[in-house]
Amino acid sequence: MVSLAKFDEWQAADGTPVLRFNSGALQVWDGAAWTGAPAPVEYVVVAGGGGGCAGGNGGGGAGAGGYRSSVVGESSGGGASAETKVFLVNTYPIVVGAGGTGATSDDSDGTKGNNSTFAHVIAEGGGAGFRNGQAQRAGGSGAGGSGSATVSSDYQAGGLGTANQGFDGGDGRSVSPYPSGGGGGAGAAGGDASGSNGGAGGDGVASSITGSSVYRAGGGGAAATSQGAISSSGGAGGGGDGAALTGSATSGSANTGGGGGSSTNQNPPPLPAGSGGSGVVIFSVATGTSVSFSAGVTQTSATVSGKDVYTVTATSTTSETVTIG
């Protein structure tokens, strides 16, 4: 007859606790107390998009917020593969980044989008739309380069995106009427200016983590600069449109991280330029996993394909938390 030894606790060689079963539940020793076993977590974390600029030969579109994903079979931003799934069991920071503010006065720049955070995962805010003569604006995705007559001093090239989060902004032109580039998106670079027309915003990345395919983190469109030129559209995934000569720019869509569209330098310019869309944090865990949030978190949940999916759309401070397990 074979006798099978049964164990309900595992220890390291020095006697330090490692794992145990307690009333049928697996627990982990964290150095001070027993906690639940780490839960496998998939996530999509999107930062706030940049705000568009106004004036300066028609500003380049703002960049989309950085896009990070660990969803199996999907992509992160900047053309990267999905990141490694994480295992969490503790209390962690969670922040939804606000979009950058679009310019509200002539000849002024937008502001950069704000970072989003989930545990140790940080997505970079989108690059702010900038006028000719100003330094390039990098971000999760870079802002489009402003058109200029003097390339060497006016930063015609688009701003840089962050590796594995988003693409560069499109380039402006040094030929009259000096159109600008579109803001970079998480899935594609911003469009370069062509002829008299500014570049379109780069497209974002699609995810089905919530059960249906949704694009997020599209770049903002550049403004028109002359009669006959068209305003440029924002990228798929919430990017705002650039302003036509007689119209207004539009803002990035909320909870997409879309970049804001920029405005033209016509007198008076159509103001304000578009603001960036706020970001979002989405994550999924096995159904029944314990999840709770601090009071300042706005979120919804749903069960999708046997997983509980949480969509966090706002955090009232940068000190909010989520507890998993």
PDB file of C-alpha atoms in Angstrom, residues 8 26 70 76 86 105 110 130 159 200 222 247 251 269 288 307-308 320:
ATOM      1  CA  ASP A   8      -0.630  22.371   3.808  1.00  0.00           C
ATOM      2  CA  LEU A  26      -3.764  29.204  -1.508  1.00  0.00           C
ATOM      3  CA  SER A  70      -0.698  42.993 -21.832  1.00  0.00           C
ATOM      4  CA  SER A  76       0.950  47.672 -27.238  1.00  0.00           C
ATOM      5  CA  VAL A  86       1.352  40.580 -14.422  1.00  0.00           C
ATOM      6  CA  SER A 105      -5.095  82.419 -26.993  1.00  0.00           C
ATOM      7  CA  GLY A 110      -1.085  73.337 -25.743  1.00  0.00           C
ATOM      8  CA  PHE A 130       3.547  73.340 -30.659  1.00  0.00           C
ATOM      9  CA  GLY A 159       7.983  65.247 -31.754  1.00  0.00           C
ATOM     10  CA  ALA A 200      -3.847  63.769 -40.237  1.00  0.00           C
ATOM     11  CA  ALA A 222      -3.216  69.658 -37.921  1.00  0.00           C
ATOM     12  CA  GLY A 247     -14.110  76.401 -38.148  1.00  0.00           C
ATOM     13  CA  SER A 251     -10.899  67.831 -28.638  1.00  0.00           C
ATOM     14  CA  PRO A 269      -8.047  82.459 -35.030  1.00  0.00           C
ATOM     15  CA  GLY A 288     -14.559  35.974  -8.380  1.00  0.00           C
ATOM     16  CA  LYS A 307     -13.267  37.215 -16.598  1.00  0.00           C
ATOM     17  CA  ASP A 308     -14.234  40.237 -14.507  1.00  0.00           C
ATOM     18  CA  GLU A 320      -6.043  56.553  -5.466  1.00  0.00           C
TER      19      GLU A 320
END
